[in-house]
Coordinates of C-alpha atoms in Angstrom, one line a residue:
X1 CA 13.8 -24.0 -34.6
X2 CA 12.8 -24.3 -31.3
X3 CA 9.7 -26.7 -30.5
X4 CA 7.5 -24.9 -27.8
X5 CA 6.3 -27.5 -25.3
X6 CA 4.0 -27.4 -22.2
X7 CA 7.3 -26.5 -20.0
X8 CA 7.3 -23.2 -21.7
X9 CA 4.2 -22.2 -21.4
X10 CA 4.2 -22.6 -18.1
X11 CA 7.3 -21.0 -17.6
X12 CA 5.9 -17.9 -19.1
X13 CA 2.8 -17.8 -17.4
X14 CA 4.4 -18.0 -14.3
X15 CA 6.7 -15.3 -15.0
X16 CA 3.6 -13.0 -15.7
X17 CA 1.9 -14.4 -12.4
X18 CA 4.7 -13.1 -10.5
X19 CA 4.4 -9.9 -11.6
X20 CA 0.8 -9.5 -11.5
X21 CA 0.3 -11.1 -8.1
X22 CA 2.8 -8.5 -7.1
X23 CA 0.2 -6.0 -8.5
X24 CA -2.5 -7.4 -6.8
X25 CA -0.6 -7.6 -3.8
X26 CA -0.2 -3.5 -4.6
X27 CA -4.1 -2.7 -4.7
X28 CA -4.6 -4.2 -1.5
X29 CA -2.1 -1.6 0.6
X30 CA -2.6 1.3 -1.8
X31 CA -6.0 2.3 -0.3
X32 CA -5.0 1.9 3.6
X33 CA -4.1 6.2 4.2
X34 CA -7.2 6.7 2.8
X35 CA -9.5 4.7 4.5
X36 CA -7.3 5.5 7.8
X37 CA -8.1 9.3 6.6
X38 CA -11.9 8.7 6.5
X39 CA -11.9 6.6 9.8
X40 CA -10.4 9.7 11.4
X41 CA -12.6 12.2 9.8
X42 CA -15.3 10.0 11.5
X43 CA -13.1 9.9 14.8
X44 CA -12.6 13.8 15.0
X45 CA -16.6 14.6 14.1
X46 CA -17.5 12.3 17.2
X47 CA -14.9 14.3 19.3
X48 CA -16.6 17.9 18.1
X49 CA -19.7 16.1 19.3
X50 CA -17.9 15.0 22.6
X51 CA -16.4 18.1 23.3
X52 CA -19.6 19.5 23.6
X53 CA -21.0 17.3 25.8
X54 CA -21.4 17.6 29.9
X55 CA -18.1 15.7 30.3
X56 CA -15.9 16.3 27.8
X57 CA -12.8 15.1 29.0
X58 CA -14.2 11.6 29.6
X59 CA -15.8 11.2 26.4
X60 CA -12.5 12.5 24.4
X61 CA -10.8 10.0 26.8
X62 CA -13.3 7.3 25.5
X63 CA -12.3 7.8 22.1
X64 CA -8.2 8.3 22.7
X65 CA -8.4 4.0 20.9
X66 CA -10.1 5.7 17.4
X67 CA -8.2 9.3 17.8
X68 CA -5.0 7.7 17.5
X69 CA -1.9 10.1 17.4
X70 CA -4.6 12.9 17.2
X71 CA -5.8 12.7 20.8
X72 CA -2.4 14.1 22.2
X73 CA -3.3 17.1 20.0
X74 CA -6.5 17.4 21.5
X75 CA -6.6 16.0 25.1
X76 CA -7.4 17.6 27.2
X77 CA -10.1 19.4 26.7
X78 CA -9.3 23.3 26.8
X79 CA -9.8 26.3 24.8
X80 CA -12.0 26.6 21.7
X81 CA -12.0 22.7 20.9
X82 CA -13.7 23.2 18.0
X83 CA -10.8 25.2 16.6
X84 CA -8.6 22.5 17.7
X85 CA -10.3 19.9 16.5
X86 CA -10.2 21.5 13.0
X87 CA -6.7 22.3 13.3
X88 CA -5.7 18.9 14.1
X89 CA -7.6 17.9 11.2
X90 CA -5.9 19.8 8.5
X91 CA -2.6 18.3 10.3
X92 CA -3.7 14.8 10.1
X93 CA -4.6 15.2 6.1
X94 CA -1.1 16.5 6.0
X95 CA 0.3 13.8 7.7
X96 CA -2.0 10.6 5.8
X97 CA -1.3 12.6 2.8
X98 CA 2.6 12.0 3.0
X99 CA 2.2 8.1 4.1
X100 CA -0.3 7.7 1.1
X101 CA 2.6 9.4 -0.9
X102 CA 5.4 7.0 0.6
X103 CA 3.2 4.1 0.1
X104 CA 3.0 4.4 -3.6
X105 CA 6.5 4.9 -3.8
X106 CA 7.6 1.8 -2.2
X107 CA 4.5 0.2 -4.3
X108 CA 6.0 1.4 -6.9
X109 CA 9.9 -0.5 -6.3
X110 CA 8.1 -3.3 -5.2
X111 CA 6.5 -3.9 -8.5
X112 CA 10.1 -2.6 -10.5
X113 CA 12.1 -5.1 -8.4
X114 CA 9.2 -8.1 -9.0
X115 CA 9.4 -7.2 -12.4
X116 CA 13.2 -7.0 -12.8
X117 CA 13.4 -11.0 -10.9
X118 CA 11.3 -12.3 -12.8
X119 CA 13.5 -11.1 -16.0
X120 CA 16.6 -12.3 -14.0
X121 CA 14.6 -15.5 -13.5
X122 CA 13.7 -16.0 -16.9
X123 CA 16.8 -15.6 -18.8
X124 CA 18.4 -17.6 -16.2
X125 CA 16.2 -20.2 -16.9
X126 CA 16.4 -19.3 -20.9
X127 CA 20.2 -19.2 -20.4
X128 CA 20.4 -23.3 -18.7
X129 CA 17.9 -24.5 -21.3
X130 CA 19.9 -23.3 -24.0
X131 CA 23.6 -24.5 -22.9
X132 CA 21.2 -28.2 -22.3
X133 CA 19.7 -28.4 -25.8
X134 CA 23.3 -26.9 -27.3
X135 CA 22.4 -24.5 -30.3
X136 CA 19.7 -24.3 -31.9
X137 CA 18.9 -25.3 -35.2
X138 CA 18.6 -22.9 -38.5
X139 CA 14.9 -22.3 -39.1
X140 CA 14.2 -24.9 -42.5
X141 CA 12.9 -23.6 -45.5

């Protein structure tokens, strides 16, 4: 039987690090649509707020930077902007809504194919120490 040695256990540990750093590296992109979603919430209240100001066009131009690809939508200023605003709200859920559901997916193949190496990369490693040591001994009685 095989003798387990320190080499071993630090083979396996790594071989679990890899996949759980890839997990880790996971949590930290998983929330990023959602906190994009709340930063624009924020954006479009302060654009209702704007709109209704004395100068609206200048204050919406002033917050173009934080509206992102919702300020073509709602510059300029015309219309019932609060409609608009609203409108353009229901769009951007929609649209962080399908990058939060693309960004789990590709979370999701980025931990299958972490997991997957680090089997290749084990039994590759398994498979040199084995043809090293030759065959391994019947377990004694």
């Amino acid at each position: 039987m095989r003798k387990v040695d320190g080499t071993w256990i630090a083979f396996l540990a790594m071989a679990f690090a890899v996949v759980g750093l890839t997990g880790l590296f996971a949590t930290f992109a998983a929330p990023l649509p959602l906190q994009r979603a709340v930063a624009r919430d924020a954006a479009l209240d302060a654009a209702l707020v704007a709109a209704s100001g004395p100068d609206a066009a200048a204050a919406l131009e002033q917050l173009r930077p934080r509206l992102g690809d919702s300020a073509d939508a709602l510059l300029p200023p015309q219309g019932d902007m609060a409609a608009r605003i609203a409108q353009e709200r229901l769009a951007m859920h929609q649209r962080l809504l399908a990058e939060a559901e693309a960004t789990a997916i590709r979370l999701r193949w980025l931990i299958c194919i972490a997991t997957v190496m680090a089997a290749v990369f084990g039994a590759a490693i398994v498979g040199v120490s084995a043809r090293k040591t030759g065959p391994s001994e019947p377990a004694e009685r």
